[in-house]
Coordinates of N, CA and C in Angstrom, one line a residue:
Chain F
E1 N 0.8 -1.2 0.0 CA 0.0 0.0 0.0 C 0.9 1.2 0.0
A2 N 0.6 2.2 -0.9 CA 1.3 3.4 -1.0 C 1.0 4.3 0.2
Q3 N 2.1 4.7 0.9 CA 1.8 5.5 2.1 C 3.0 6.2 2.6
V4 N 2.7 7.2 3.5 CA 3.7 7.9 4.2 C 3.6 7.6 5.7
T5 N 4.6 7.1 6.3 CA 4.5 6.7 7.7 C 5.4 7.7 8.6
Q6 N 4.9 7.9 9.7 CA 5.6 8.8 10.7 C 5.7 8.1 12.0
N7 N 6.8 8.3 12.7 CA 6.9 7.7 14.1 C 7.8 8.6 14.9
P8 N 7.4 8.8 16.2 CA 6.2 8.2 16.8 C 4.9 9.0 16.4
R9 N 3.8 8.5 16.7 CA 2.5 9.2 16.5 C 2.3 10.2 17.6
Y10 N 2.7 9.9 18.8 CA 2.5 10.8 20.0 C 3.9 10.8 20.7
L11 N 4.2 12.0 21.2 CA 5.5 12.1 21.9 C 5.3 13.3 22.9
I12 N 5.6 12.9 24.2 CA 5.7 13.9 25.2 C 7.2 14.0 25.7
T13 N 7.8 15.1 25.7 CA 9.2 15.2 26.1 C 9.4 16.5 26.9
V14 N 10.6 16.7 27.3 CA 11.0 17.8 28.2 C 11.8 18.8 27.4
T15 N 11.8 20.0 27.8 CA 12.6 21.0 27.1 C 14.1 20.6 27.1
G16 N 14.7 20.8 25.9 CA 16.1 20.5 25.7 C 16.5 19.1 25.4
K17 N 15.6 18.2 25.4 CA 16.0 16.8 25.1 C 15.8 16.5 23.7
K18 N 16.9 16.3 23.0 CA 16.9 16.1 21.5 C 16.0 15.0 21.1
L19 N 15.3 15.2 20.0 CA 14.4 14.1 19.5 C 14.4 14.1 18.0
T20 N 14.0 13.0 17.5 CA 13.9 12.8 16.0 C 12.5 12.2 15.7
V21 N 11.8 12.8 14.8 CA 10.6 12.2 14.2 C 10.9 11.7 12.9
T22 N 10.7 10.4 12.7 CA 11.0 9.8 11.4 C 9.8 9.9 10.4
C23 N 10.2 10.0 9.1 CA 9.2 10.0 8.1 C 9.7 9.1 6.9
S24 N 8.9 8.2 6.4 CA 9.3 7.4 5.4 C 8.1 7.2 4.4
Q25 N 8.5 7.2 3.1 CA 7.5 7.0 2.0 C 7.9 5.8 1.1
N26 N 6.9 5.1 0.6 CA 7.3 3.9 -0.2 C 6.8 4.1 -1.7
M27 N 6.7 5.4 -2.1 CA 6.3 5.7 -3.4 C 7.3 6.2 -4.4
N28 N 8.6 6.2 -3.9 CA 9.7 6.7 -4.7 C 9.6 8.1 -5.1
H29 N 9.0 8.9 -4.2 CA 8.8 10.3 -4.4 C 10.1 11.1 -4.3
E30 N 10.2 12.1 -5.1 CA 11.4 13.0 -5.0 C 11.2 14.1 -3.9
Y31 N 10.0 14.6 -3.9 CA 9.7 15.8 -3.0 C 9.2 15.3 -1.7
M32 N 9.7 15.8 -0.6 CA 9.2 15.5 0.7 C 9.3 16.8 1.5
S33 N 8.4 16.9 2.5 CA 8.2 18.1 3.2 C 7.7 17.9 4.7
W34 N 8.1 18.8 5.6 CA 7.5 18.8 6.9 C 6.7 20.0 7.2
Y35 N 5.6 19.8 7.9 CA 4.7 20.9 8.2 C 4.4 20.8 9.7
R36 N 4.1 21.9 10.3 CA 3.5 21.9 11.6 C 2.1 22.6 11.5
Q37 N 1.2 22.2 12.4 CA -0.1 22.7 12.4 C -0.5 23.1 13.8
D38 N -0.9 24.3 13.9 CA -1.3 24.9 15.2 C -2.7 25.4 15.1
P39 N -3.5 25.4 16.1 CA -4.9 25.9 16.0 C -5.0 27.3 15.4
G40 N -5.8 27.4 14.4 CA -6.1 28.7 13.8 C -5.0 29.2 12.9
L41 N -4.0 28.4 12.7 CA -2.9 28.9 11.8 C -2.7 28.0 10.6
G42 N -3.5 27.0 10.4 CA -3.3 26.2 9.2 C -2.0 25.4 9.2
L43 N -1.6 25.0 8.1 CA -0.3 24.3 8.0 C 0.8 25.3 7.6
R44 N 1.9 25.2 8.3 CA 3.1 26.0 8.0 C 4.3 25.1 7.7
Q45 N 4.9 25.4 6.6 CA 6.0 24.5 6.1 C 7.3 24.8 6.9
I46 N 7.9 23.7 7.3 CA 9.2 23.8 8.1 C 10.4 23.7 7.2
Y47 N 10.5 22.6 6.6 CA 11.6 22.3 5.6 C 11.0 21.5 4.5
Y48 N 11.7 21.5 3.3 CA 11.3 20.6 2.2 C 12.6 20.1 1.6
S49 N 12.4 19.1 0.8 CA 13.5 18.5 0.0 C 13.0 18.1 -1.3
M50 N 13.8 18.6 -2.3 CA 13.4 18.3 -3.7 C 14.0 16.9 -4.2
N51 N 15.1 16.5 -3.5 CA 15.6 15.2 -3.8 C 16.7 14.9 -2.8
V52 N 17.4 13.7 -2.9 CA 18.4 13.3 -2.0 C 19.5 14.4 -1.9
E53 N 19.8 14.7 -0.6 CA 20.9 15.7 -0.3 C 20.5 17.1 -0.7
V54 N 19.3 17.3 -1.0 CA 18.8 18.7 -1.3 C 17.7 19.1 -0.4
T55 N 18.0 20.0 0.5 CA 16.9 20.4 1.4 C 16.9 22.0 1.5
D56 N 15.8 22.5 1.9 CA 15.7 24.0 2.0 C 14.7 24.4 3.0
K57 N 14.8 25.6 3.5 CA 13.9 26.1 4.5 C 12.6 26.4 4.0
G58 N 11.6 26.2 4.8 CA 10.2 26.6 4.5 C 9.9 27.9 5.3
D59 N 8.7 28.0 5.7 CA 8.2 29.2 6.4 C 8.7 29.4 7.8
V60 N 8.8 28.3 8.5 CA 9.2 28.3 10.0 C 10.3 27.3 10.3
P61 N 11.5 27.5 9.8 CA 12.6 26.5 10.0 C 13.3 26.6 11.4
E62 N 13.1 27.7 12.1 CA 13.9 27.9 13.3 C 13.7 26.8 14.3
G63 N 14.8 26.2 14.8 CA 14.7 25.2 15.9 C 14.6 23.8 15.3
Y64 N 14.6 23.6 14.0 CA 14.5 22.3 13.4 C 15.6 22.1 12.5
K65 N 15.9 20.8 12.3 CA 16.9 20.3 11.3 C 16.3 19.2 10.5
V66 N 16.7 18.9 9.3 CA 16.3 17.8 8.5 C 17.5 17.2 7.8
S67 N 17.3 16.0 7.3 CA 18.4 15.4 6.4 C 17.7 14.6 5.4
R68 N 18.3 14.4 4.3 CA 17.7 13.5 3.2 C 18.9 12.7 2.6
K69 N 19.2 11.7 3.3 CA 20.3 10.8 2.9 C 19.8 9.7 1.9
E70 N 18.6 9.4 2.1 CA 18.0 8.4 1.2 C 16.7 9.0 0.7
K71 N 16.3 8.5 -0.5 CA 15.1 9.1 -1.1 C 13.8 8.8 -0.3
R72 N 13.7 7.7 0.4 CA 12.5 7.4 1.1 C 12.4 8.0 2.5
N73 N 13.5 8.5 3.1 CA 13.4 8.9 4.4 C 13.7 10.4 4.6
F74 N 13.0 11.1 5.5 CA 13.2 12.5 5.7 C 12.9 12.8 7.1
P75 N 13.9 12.5 8.0 CA 13.6 12.8 9.4 C 13.7 14.2 9.8
L76 N 12.9 14.5 10.8 CA 12.8 15.9 11.4 C 13.5 15.8 12.8
I77 N 14.5 16.7 13.0 CA 15.3 16.7 14.2 C 15.1 18.0 15.0
L78 N 14.8 17.8 16.3 CA 14.7 19.0 17.2 C 15.8 18.8 18.2
E79 N 16.9 19.6 18.0 CA 18.1 19.5 18.8 C 17.9 19.9 20.2
S80 N 17.1 20.9 20.4 CA 16.8 21.3 21.8 C 15.3 21.8 21.8
P81 N 14.4 20.9 22.0 CA 13.0 21.3 21.9 C 12.6 22.3 23.0
S82 N 11.7 23.2 22.6 CA 11.1 24.1 23.5 C 9.6 24.0 23.5
P83 N 8.9 24.5 24.5 CA 7.5 24.4 24.6 C 6.8 25.0 23.4
N84 N 7.3 26.0 22.8 CA 6.7 26.6 21.6 C 6.7 25.7 20.4
Q85 N 7.4 24.6 20.5 CA 7.4 23.6 19.4 C 6.3 22.5 19.6
T86 N 5.6 22.7 20.7 CA 4.4 21.8 20.9 C 3.4 22.0 19.7
S87 N 3.1 20.9 19.0 CA 2.3 21.1 17.8 C 2.0 19.7 17.2
L88 N 1.2 19.8 16.1 CA 0.9 18.6 15.4 C 1.8 18.7 14.1
Y89 N 2.6 17.6 13.8 CA 3.5 17.6 12.7 C 3.1 16.6 11.7
F90 N 3.2 17.1 10.4 CA 2.9 16.2 9.3 C 4.1 16.2 8.3
C91 N 4.3 15.0 7.8 CA 5.3 14.8 6.8 C 4.5 14.5 5.5
A92 N 5.0 15.0 4.3 CA 4.3 14.8 3.1 C 5.3 14.5 2.0
S93 N 4.8 13.8 0.9 CA 5.7 13.6 -0.2 C 4.9 13.8 -1.5
S94 N 5.6 14.0 -2.6 CA 5.0 14.2 -3.9 C 5.8 13.6 -5.0
S95 N 5.2 13.1 -6.0 CA 6.0 12.5 -7.1 C 6.5 13.4 -8.1
E96 N 5.9 14.6 -8.2 CA 6.3 15.5 -9.2 C 6.8 16.8 -8.7
T97 N 7.7 17.4 -9.3 CA 8.2 18.7 -8.9 C 7.8 19.8 -9.8
S98 N 6.8 19.6 -10.6 CA 6.2 20.7 -11.4 C 4.8 20.9 -11.0
G99 N 4.3 22.1 -11.3 CA 3.0 22.5 -10.9 C 1.9 21.6 -11.5
A100 N 2.3 20.9 -12.6 CA 1.3 20.1 -13.3 C 0.8 18.9 -12.4
S101 N 1.5 18.6 -11.4 CA 1.1 17.5 -10.5 C 1.4 17.9 -9.1
Y102 N 0.5 18.4 -8.4 CA 0.8 19.1 -7.1 C 0.3 18.2 -6.0
E103 N -0.1 17.0 -6.2 CA -0.7 16.2 -5.2 C 0.3 15.7 -4.2
Q104 N 0.1 16.1 -3.0 CA 1.0 15.6 -1.9 C 0.3 14.6 -1.1
Y105 N 1.0 13.6 -0.7 CA 0.5 12.5 0.2 C 1.0 12.8 1.6
F106 N 0.1 12.8 2.6 CA 0.5 13.2 3.9 C 0.5 12.0 4.8
G107 N 1.4 12.0 5.8 CA 1.4 11.0 6.8 C 0.3 11.3 7.8
P108 N 0.2 10.4 8.8 CA -0.9 10.4 9.8 C -0.7 11.5 10.9
G109 N 0.5 12.1 10.9 CA 0.7 13.1 11.9 C 1.4 12.6 13.2
T110 N 2.2 13.5 13.8 CA 2.9 13.3 15.1 C 2.5 14.4 16.0
R111 N 1.9 14.0 17.1 CA 1.5 15.1 18.1 C 2.6 15.1 19.1
L112 N 3.3 16.3 19.1 CA 4.4 16.5 20.0 C 4.0 17.5 21.1
T113 N 4.4 17.1 22.4 CA 4.2 18.0 23.5 C 5.5 18.2 24.2
V114 N 6.0 19.4 24.3 CA 7.2 19.7 25.0 C 6.9 20.5 26.3
T115 N 7.3 19.9 27.4 CA 7.0 20.5 28.7 C 8.2 21.2 29.3
Chain B
L1 N 5.2 34.9 -4.0 CA 4.3 33.8 -3.7 C 2.9 34.2 -3.6
A2 N 2.0 33.5 -4.2 CA 0.6 33.9 -4.2 C 0.0 33.6 -2.9
K3 N -0.6 34.5 -2.3 CA -1.3 34.3 -1.0 C -2.8 34.1 -1.3
T4 N -3.4 33.2 -0.5 CA -4.8 32.9 -0.7 C -5.7 33.4 0.5
T5 N -6.9 33.7 0.1 CA -7.9 34.2 1.1 C -9.1 33.4 1.0
Q6 N -9.6 32.7 2.1 CA -10.8 31.9 2.0 C -11.7 32.3 3.2
P7 N -13.0 32.0 3.1 CA -13.8 32.3 4.3 C -13.4 31.4 5.4
I8 N -13.5 31.8 6.7 CA -13.0 31.1 7.8 C -13.9 29.8 8.0
S9 N -15.2 30.0 7.8 CA -16.2 28.9 8.1 C -17.4 29.1 7.2
M10 N -18.1 27.9 7.0 CA -19.3 27.9 6.2 C -20.2 26.7 6.8
D11 N -21.5 26.9 6.7 CA -22.4 25.9 7.1 C -23.3 25.5 5.9
S12 N -23.7 24.3 5.9 CA -24.7 23.9 4.9 C -25.4 22.7 5.4
Y13 N -26.3 22.1 4.5 CA -27.1 21.0 4.9 C -26.9 19.8 4.0
E14 N -27.1 18.7 4.5 CA -27.0 17.5 3.7 C -27.8 17.6 2.4
G15 N -27.2 17.1 1.3 CA -27.9 17.1 0.0 C -27.7 18.4 -0.8
Q16 N -27.2 19.4 -0.2 CA -27.0 20.7 -0.9 C -25.7 20.7 -1.6
E17 N -25.6 21.6 -2.6 CA -24.3 21.9 -3.3 C -23.6 23.0 -2.5
V18 N -22.3 22.8 -2.2 CA -21.5 23.8 -1.5 C -20.4 24.3 -2.4
N19 N -20.3 25.7 -2.4 CA -19.3 26.3 -3.1 C -18.4 27.1 -2.2
I20 N -17.1 26.8 -2.2 CA -16.1 27.6 -1.4 C -15.2 28.3 -2.3
T21 N -15.1 29.6 -2.1 CA -14.3 30.5 -3.0 C -13.0 30.8 -2.4
C22 N -12.0 30.9 -3.2 CA -10.6 31.2 -2.7 C -10.2 32.4 -3.6
S23 N -9.6 33.4 -2.9 CA -9.1 34.5 -3.7 C -7.6 34.5 -3.7
H24 N -7.0 34.7 -4.9 CA -5.5 34.6 -5.1 C -5.1 35.7 -6.1
N25 N -5.2 36.9 -5.7 CA -4.9 38.0 -6.6 C -3.6 38.0 -7.2
N26 N -2.6 37.5 -6.6 CA -1.2 37.6 -7.1 C -0.8 36.3 -7.8
I27 N -1.7 35.5 -8.2 CA -1.3 34.2 -8.9 C -0.4 34.5 -10.1
A28 N 0.6 33.6 -10.2 CA 1.6 33.8 -11.3 C 1.2 32.9 -12.5
T29 N 1.8 33.2 -13.6 CA 1.5 32.5 -14.8 C 1.6 31.0 -14.7
N30 N 2.6 30.5 -14.0 CA 2.9 29.1 -13.9 C 2.2 28.4 -12.7
D31 N 1.5 29.2 -11.9 CA 0.8 28.6 -10.7 C -0.4 27.7 -11.1
Y32 N -0.5 26.7 -10.3 CA -1.7 25.8 -10.4 C -2.5 26.1 -9.1
I33 N -3.7 25.7 -9.1 CA -4.6 25.9 -7.9 C -5.0 24.5 -7.5
T34 N -4.8 24.2 -6.2 CA -5.0 22.9 -5.6 C -5.9 23.0 -4.4
W35 N -6.8 22.1 -4.2 CA -7.6 22.0 -3.0 C -7.3 20.7 -2.2
Y36 N -7.3 20.9 -0.9 CA -7.1 19.7 0.0 C -8.3 19.7 1.0
Q37 N -8.5 18.5 1.5 CA -9.5 18.3 2.6 C -8.8 17.8 3.8
Q38 N -9.2 18.2 5.0 CA -8.6 17.7 6.2 C -9.6 17.4 7.3
F39 N -9.6 16.2 7.7 CA -10.4 15.8 8.9 C -9.6 16.0 10.1
P40 N -10.3 16.2 11.3 CA -9.5 16.4 12.5 C -8.5 15.2 12.8
S41 N -7.3 15.7 13.2 CA -6.2 14.8 13.6 C -5.8 13.8 12.4
Q42 N -6.0 14.2 11.2 CA -5.5 13.5 10.0 C -4.8 14.4 9.1
G43 N -3.9 13.9 8.3 CA -3.2 14.7 7.3 C -4.2 15.1 6.2
P44 N -3.9 16.2 5.6 CA -4.7 16.7 4.4 C -4.8 15.7 3.3
R45 N -5.9 15.7 2.6 CA -6.0 14.8 1.4 C -6.3 15.6 0.2
F46 N -5.6 15.3 -0.9 CA -5.8 16.0 -2.2 C -7.2 15.8 -2.7
I47 N -7.8 16.9 -3.1 CA -9.2 16.8 -3.7 C -9.1 17.0 -5.2
I48 N -8.6 18.2 -5.6 CA -8.7 18.5 -7.0 C -7.6 19.6 -7.3
Q49 N -7.2 19.7 -8.6 CA -6.2 20.6 -9.0 C -6.6 21.1 -10.4
G50 N -6.3 22.4 -10.7 CA -6.6 23.0 -12.0 C -5.8 24.2 -12.3
Y51 N -5.8 24.5 -13.6 CA -5.0 25.7 -14.0 C -6.0 26.8 -14.5
K52 N -7.0 26.4 -15.3 CA -7.9 27.4 -15.8 C -9.2 26.7 -16.2
T53 N -10.3 27.4 -16.4 CA -11.6 27.0 -16.7 C -12.2 26.1 -15.7
K54 N -12.5 24.9 -16.1 CA -13.2 24.0 -15.1 C -12.6 22.6 -15.2
V55 N -12.5 22.0 -14.0 CA -12.0 20.7 -13.8 C -13.0 19.9 -12.9
T56 N -13.3 18.7 -13.3 CA -14.2 17.9 -12.5 C -13.6 16.5 -12.3
N57 N -13.8 16.0 -11.1 CA -13.5 14.6 -10.8 C -14.6 14.0 -10.1
E58 N -14.4 12.8 -9.5 CA -15.5 12.1 -8.9 C -16.0 12.7 -7.6
V59 N -15.3 13.6 -7.0 CA -15.7 14.2 -5.8 C -16.1 15.7 -5.8
A60 N -15.5 16.4 -6.8 CA -15.7 17.8 -6.8 C -15.4 18.4 -8.2
S61 N -15.8 19.7 -8.3 CA -15.5 20.5 -9.5 C -14.7 21.7 -9.0
L62 N -13.9 22.2 -9.9 CA -13.1 23.4 -9.6 C -13.4 24.4 -10.8
F63 N -13.8 25.6 -10.4 CA -14.1 26.6 -11.4 C -13.1 27.7 -11.3
I64 N -12.5 28.1 -12.4 CA -11.4 29.1 -12.4 C -11.8 30.1 -13.5
P65 N -12.0 31.4 -13.2 CA -12.4 32.3 -14.2 C -11.1 32.7 -15.0
A66 N -11.4 33.4 -16.1 CA -10.3 33.7 -17.1 C -9.1 34.5 -16.4
D67 N -9.4 35.4 -15.5 CA -8.3 36.1 -14.9 C -7.6 35.4 -13.8
R68 N -8.1 34.2 -13.4 CA -7.5 33.3 -12.5 C -7.2 33.9 -11.1
K69 N -7.8 35.0 -10.8 CA -7.6 35.7 -9.5 C -8.4 35.1 -8.4
S70 N -9.3 34.1 -8.7 CA -10.1 33.4 -7.7 C -10.4 32.0 -8.2
S71 N -10.9 31.2 -7.4 CA -11.3 29.9 -7.8 C -12.4 29.4 -6.9
T72 N -13.2 28.5 -7.3 CA -14.4 28.0 -6.5 C -14.4 26.5 -6.5
L73 N -14.3 25.9 -5.3 CA -14.5 24.5 -5.2 C -15.9 24.2 -5.0
S74 N -16.5 23.3 -5.8 CA -17.9 23.0 -5.7 C -18.0 21.5 -5.3
L75 N -18.7 21.3 -4.2 CA -19.0 19.9 -3.7 C -20.5 19.6 -3.9
P76 N -20.8 18.7 -4.8 CA -22.2 18.4 -5.1 C -22.8 17.5 -4.0
R77 N -24.0 17.8 -3.6 CA -24.8 17.0 -2.7 C -24.0 16.5 -1.5
V78 N -23.6 17.4 -0.7 CA -22.8 17.1 0.5 C -23.5 16.2 1.5
S79 N -22.7 15.5 2.2 CA -23.2 14.6 3.3 C -22.5 15.0 4.6
L80 N -22.9 14.5 5.7 CA -22.3 14.8 7.0 C -20.8 14.5 7.0
S81 N -20.4 13.5 6.2 CA -18.9 13.2 6.2 C -18.1 14.2 5.4
D82 N -18.7 15.1 4.8 CA -17.9 16.2 4.1 C -17.5 17.3 5.1
T83 N -18.0 17.2 6.3 CA -17.6 18.2 7.4 C -16.1 18.1 7.6
A84 N -15.4 19.1 7.3 CA -13.9 19.1 7.3 C -13.4 20.5 7.1
V85 N -12.1 20.7 7.1 CA -11.5 21.9 6.7 C -10.9 21.8 5.3
Y86 N -11.2 22.8 4.5 CA -10.8 22.8 3.1 C -9.7 23.9 2.8
Y87 N -8.6 23.5 2.2 CA -7.5 24.4 2.0 C -7.4 24.7 0.5
C88 N -7.1 25.9 0.2 CA -6.8 26.3 -1.2 C -5.3 26.6 -1.2
L89 N -4.6 26.1 -2.2 CA -3.2 26.2 -2.3 C -2.8 26.7 -3.7
V90 N -2.0 27.6 -3.8 CA -1.6 28.1 -5.1 C -0.1 28.1 -5.2
G91 N 0.5 27.6 -6.3 CA 1.9 27.6 -6.5 C 2.4 26.7 -7.6
D92 N 3.7 26.8 -7.8 CA 4.3 25.9 -8.8 C 5.6 25.4 -8.2
I93 N 5.5 24.2 -7.6 CA 6.6 23.7 -6.9 C 7.8 23.3 -7.8
G94 N 7.6 23.4 -9.1 CA 8.6 23.1 -10.1 C 9.5 24.3 -10.3
S95 N 9.1 25.5 -9.9 CA 9.8 26.7 -10.1 C 11.0 26.8 -9.1
P96 N 12.2 27.0 -9.6 CA 13.3 27.1 -8.6 C 13.2 28.2 -7.6
S97 N 12.4 29.2 -8.0 CA 12.2 30.3 -7.0 C 10.9 30.2 -6.2
N98 N 10.2 29.1 -6.3 CA 8.9 29.0 -5.7 C 8.7 27.6 -5.1
Y99 N 9.8 27.0 -4.5 CA 9.6 25.7 -3.9 C 8.8 25.8 -2.6
Q100 N 8.8 27.0 -2.0 CA 8.2 27.1 -0.7 C 6.7 27.2 -0.9
L101 N 6.0 26.4 -0.1 CA 4.5 26.4 -0.2 C 3.9 27.1 0.9
I102 N 2.9 27.9 0.6 CA 2.1 28.6 1.6 C 0.7 28.1 1.7
W103 N 0.3 27.7 2.9 CA -1.1 27.3 3.1 C -1.8 28.3 3.9
G104 N -3.0 28.6 3.5 CA -3.9 29.5 4.3 C -4.5 28.8 5.5
A105 N -5.4 29.5 6.2 CA -6.0 29.0 7.4 C -7.1 28.0 7.0
G106 N -7.5 28.0 5.8 CA -8.6 27.0 5.4 C -10.0 27.5 5.7
T107 N -10.9 26.8 5.2 CA -12.4 27.0 5.4 C -12.9 25.8 6.2
K108 N -13.5 26.1 7.4 CA -14.1 25.0 8.1 C -15.5 24.8 7.6
L109 N -15.8 23.7 7.0 CA -17.2 23.5 6.5 C -17.9 22.5 7.4
I110 N -19.1 23.0 7.9 CA -19.9 22.1 8.7 C -21.2 21.8 8.0
I111 N -21.5 20.5 7.9 CA -22.7 20.0 7.2 C -23.6 19.6 8.3
K112 N -24.8 20.1 8.2 CA -25.9 19.8 9.2 C -26.9 18.8 8.6
P113 N -27.5 18.0 9.5 CA -28.5 17.0 8.9 C -29.8 17.8 8.5

């Protein structure tokens, strides 16, 4: 089954404790992206990757890191989480990098709470 | 980057046709218009995409006027399960200067029995 998987689905952690949220897709997609979603703010893009070893900042990259060493994986790293990073995180992937096919496939989300 | 404006919320009733309009005055020549649906605690799901005039698929229609400064998502004969947030997205992720995607706050659609 074609899908985007994220782990963990729920995470409660403390300020400053490094964490990684994994994202993996089995559709051989070039484009992958991370979003955070907060009440009333819609989705905001954190980082995106057009292909292996190619990453770039989105709208709200501060406090986050990503890597794209393999095509299928795009982990999100919080080196020193803070309470303002408490949010619902989504990973997404897309097969095309042109506007002609803009369909992104989203993972189930990771709910992160930083205390 | 083209910014979008949508109504914050809308109500309708089962069996009705619902039209949600999105304004995107700064749309660029290469931009496409895409709509997503999101249920609570789930990732958004692609509904439909278009460039101009009208696009129809099994779940919705998308109407885009000639100036492309707005678009309307039309949901025929809605049911309670169509209650969700709908996002309008404009952009061309193939453009080297426009890889960044901007999502608006979306329209919360509530369908009543």
